[in-house]
Amino acid sequence: MSLLSRAQQRLKVSAAGRWYDEREPGEQRVVLAIVVAVSLTVLWLGIWKPISDWRMLEHNRYQNAQSLLDWVQVNETRAREVARGGEQGNGNRSLLPLVTRSADAQGIRISRLQPESNSVVSVVIQAQPFNEVLSWLHQLQANNGISVQRVSIDAEGTSGLINAQIRLR
């Protein structure tokens, strides 16, 4: 006796099998259709859908990793130059560290520092001594070659203190 025929025999002698056998043929077809529909739904929700979702998620991860690899390969030479410290000159270096370090050294408190395109940095300074700010800007230009593109200075309520918006390049 095969495994399938043994399972059929056990089903027929069970309470569910006896209940099914007591039904009319039309009702048996309806019950069988419901059992098939529920079984397919369970298979779909329990097996097919999670596997499909996992496959889609892994495909997206693969695509993201591939695009990152492509970007790294395109920018590998530049990254190696930066790692070796090979960047020289105004146009290629970041102004942010230079501006913040020199401001700290001069005792200037920067309220806002915002990088912009083309190696430009906008700096907002509030309630700082006028002479200190001018000295700091001169030091940036003389020692680091950073040029001031635009300056807007307003008087603060206290004598000698200013608010300034500065654009450095």
C-alpha positions as a Python dict, from the first residue, in 0.01 Angstrom:
ca = {
    (1, 'M'): (0, 0, 0),
    (2, 'S'): (140, 337, -101),
    (3, 'L'): (173, 638, 120),
    (4, 'L'): (-100, 823, -70),
    (5, 'S'): (-353, 540, -39),
    (6, 'R'): (-280, 510, 336),
    (7, 'A'): (-340, 884, 376),
    (8, 'Q'): (-671, 852, 186),
    (9, 'Q'): (-782, 565, 410),
    (10, 'R'): (-700, 763, 725),
    (11, 'L'): (-890, 1064, 591),
    (12, 'K'): (-1201, 855, 513),
    (13, 'V'): (-1217, 708, 865),
    (14, 'S'): (-1158, 1045, 1034),
    (15, 'A'): (-1444, 1270, 1151),
    (16, 'A'): (-1381, 1513, 864),
    (17, 'G'): (-1388, 1228, 610),
    (18, 'R'): (-1712, 1086, 750),
    (19, 'W'): (-1867, 1436, 747),
    (20, 'Y'): (-1758, 1484, 385),
    (21, 'D'): (-1903, 1145, 280),
    (22, 'E'): (-2242, 1236, 435),
    (23, 'R'): (-2274, 1541, 204),
    (24, 'E'): (-2455, 1534, -128),
    (25, 'P'): (-2236, 1533, -443),
    (26, 'G'): (-2308, 1902, -514),
    (27, 'E'): (-2207, 2001, -162),
    (28, 'Q'): (-1896, 1783, -188),
    (29, 'R'): (-1787, 1978, -498),
    (30, 'V'): (-1841, 2310, -318),
    (31, 'V'): (-1644, 2189, -12),
    (32, 'L'): (-1367, 2058, -238),
    (33, 'A'): (-1353, 2393, -424),
    (34, 'I'): (-1330, 2581, -93),
    (35, 'V'): (-1052, 2348, 30),
    (36, 'V'): (-859, 2398, -296),
    (37, 'A'): (-905, 2777, -280),
    (38, 'V'): (-792, 2794, 83),
    (39, 'S'): (-493, 2567, 8),
    (40, 'L'): (-385, 2783, -288),
    (41, 'T'): (-423, 3098, -77),
    (42, 'V'): (-211, 2948, 200),
    (43, 'L'): (54, 2843, -52),
    (44, 'W'): (52, 3191, -209),
    (45, 'L'): (72, 3382, 120),
    (46, 'G'): (296, 3137, 302),
    (47, 'I'): (545, 3039, 34),
    (48, 'W'): (526, 3218, -301),
    (49, 'K'): (477, 3579, -181),
    (50, 'P'): (760, 3579, 78),
    (51, 'I'): (1000, 3424, -173),
    (52, 'S'): (896, 3675, -439),
    (53, 'D'): (938, 3968, -197),
    (54, 'W'): (1278, 3838, -85),
    (55, 'R'): (1390, 3801, -446),
    (56, 'M'): (1285, 4159, -527),
    (57, 'L'): (1459, 4293, -215),
    (58, 'E'): (1780, 4109, -297),
    (59, 'H'): (1766, 4229, -657),
    (60, 'N'): (1738, 4591, -533),
    (61, 'R'): (2030, 4536, -296),
    (62, 'Y'): (2233, 4393, -582),
    (63, 'Q'): (2150, 4693, -804),
    (64, 'N'): (2249, 4936, -525),
    (65, 'A'): (2575, 4752, -462),
    (66, 'Q'): (2650, 4745, -835),
    (67, 'S'): (2590, 5119, -872),
    (68, 'L'): (2813, 5186, -569),
    (69, 'L'): (3085, 4966, -720),
    (70, 'D'): (3056, 5151, -1052),
    (71, 'W'): (3084, 5488, -872),
    (72, 'V'): (3388, 5370, -674),
    (73, 'Q'): (3558, 5245, -989),
    (74, 'V'): (3495, 5575, -1166),
    (75, 'N'): (3627, 5777, -871),
    (76, 'E'): (3907, 5542, -763),
    (77, 'T'): (4190, 5754, -902),
    (78, 'R'): (4062, 6070, -738),
    (79, 'A'): (4012, 5890, -406),
    (80, 'R'): (4368, 5758, -415),
    (81, 'E'): (4500, 6112, -481),
    (82, 'V'): (4302, 6249, -189),
    (83, 'A'): (4422, 5967, 37),
    (84, 'R'): (4784, 6043, -54),
    (85, 'G'): (4726, 6411, 14),
    (86, 'G'): (4789, 6491, -350),
    (87, 'E'): (4545, 6781, -366),
    (88, 'Q'): (4714, 7116, -403),
    (89, 'G'): (4583, 7460, -484),
    (90, 'N'): (4266, 7650, -422),
    (91, 'G'): (4022, 7489, -658),
    (92, 'N'): (4054, 7131, -543),
    (93, 'R'): (4063, 7149, -164),
    (94, 'S'): (3778, 7186, 78),
    (95, 'L'): (3753, 7524, 241),
    (96, 'L'): (3549, 7409, 540),
    (97, 'P'): (3837, 7278, 753),
    (98, 'L'): (4057, 7577, 672),
    (99, 'V'): (3786, 7828, 756),
    (100, 'T'): (3684, 7661, 1083),
    (101, 'R'): (4044, 7607, 1203),
    (102, 'S'): (4150, 7961, 1126),
    (103, 'A'): (3837, 8104, 1288),
    (104, 'D'): (3904, 7904, 1603),
    (105, 'A'): (4265, 8021, 1605),
    (106, 'Q'): (4154, 8386, 1577),
    (107, 'G'): (3878, 8345, 1838),
    (108, 'I'): (3599, 8404, 1586),
    (109, 'R'): (3273, 8219, 1657),
    (110, 'I'): (3102, 8113, 1332),
    (111, 'S'): (2722, 8102, 1354),
    (112, 'R'): (2664, 7921, 1025),
    (113, 'L'): (2894, 7765, 769),
    (114, 'Q'): (2742, 7647, 442),
    (115, 'P'): (2928, 7492, 149),
    (116, 'E'): (2807, 7593, -196),
    (117, 'S'): (2898, 7489, -548),
    (118, 'N'): (3236, 7558, -712),
    (119, 'S'): (3442, 7550, -389),
    (120, 'V'): (3252, 7842, -237),
    (121, 'V'): (3164, 7866, 133),
    (122, 'S'): (2913, 8103, 291),
    (123, 'V'): (2993, 8209, 648),
    (124, 'V'): (2761, 8390, 889),
    (125, 'I'): (2915, 8559, 1192),
    (126, 'Q'): (2716, 8727, 1468),
    (127, 'A'): (2826, 8961, 1746),
    (128, 'Q'): (3200, 8941, 1675),
    (129, 'P'): (3459, 9220, 1709),
    (130, 'F'): (3507, 9410, 1384),
    (131, 'N'): (3887, 9424, 1404),
    (132, 'E'): (3910, 9050, 1478),
    (133, 'V'): (3693, 8965, 1176),
    (134, 'L'): (3902, 9184, 944),
    (135, 'S'): (4221, 9034, 1080),
    (136, 'W'): (4082, 8684, 1028),
    (137, 'L'): (3979, 8759, 667),
    (138, 'H'): (4324, 8906, 596),
    (139, 'Q'): (4491, 8598, 747),
    (140, 'L'): (4273, 8368, 530),
    (141, 'Q'): (4379, 8551, 217),
    (142, 'A'): (4746, 8594, 304),
    (143, 'N'): (4821, 8249, 449),
    (144, 'N'): (4575, 8023, 266),
    (145, 'G'): (4503, 8201, -61),
    (146, 'I'): (4131, 8212, 13),
    (147, 'S'): (3965, 8509, -153),
    (148, 'V'): (3665, 8699, -26),
    (149, 'Q'): (3400, 8716, -294),
    (150, 'R'): (3136, 8912, -106),
    (151, 'V'): (3100, 9064, 241),
    (152, 'S'): (2795, 9216, 403),
    (153, 'I'): (2859, 9375, 744),
    (154, 'D'): (2596, 9515, 978),
    (155, 'A'): (2651, 9690, 1310),
    (156, 'E'): (2553, 9500, 1624),
    (157, 'G'): (2387, 9685, 1913),
    (158, 'T'): (2709, 9683, 2114),
    (159, 'S'): (2985, 9916, 2000),
    (160, 'G'): (3261, 9743, 1802),
    (161, 'L'): (3064, 9422, 1740),
    (162, 'I'): (2931, 9328, 1397),
    (163, 'N'): (2718, 9073, 1217),
    (164, 'A'): (2860, 8961, 884),
    (165, 'Q'): (2772, 8743, 589),
    (166, 'I'): (3084, 8641, 401),
    (167, 'R'): (3131, 8440, 83),
    (168, 'L'): (3476, 8280, 52),
    (169, 'R'): (3643, 8106, -239),
}
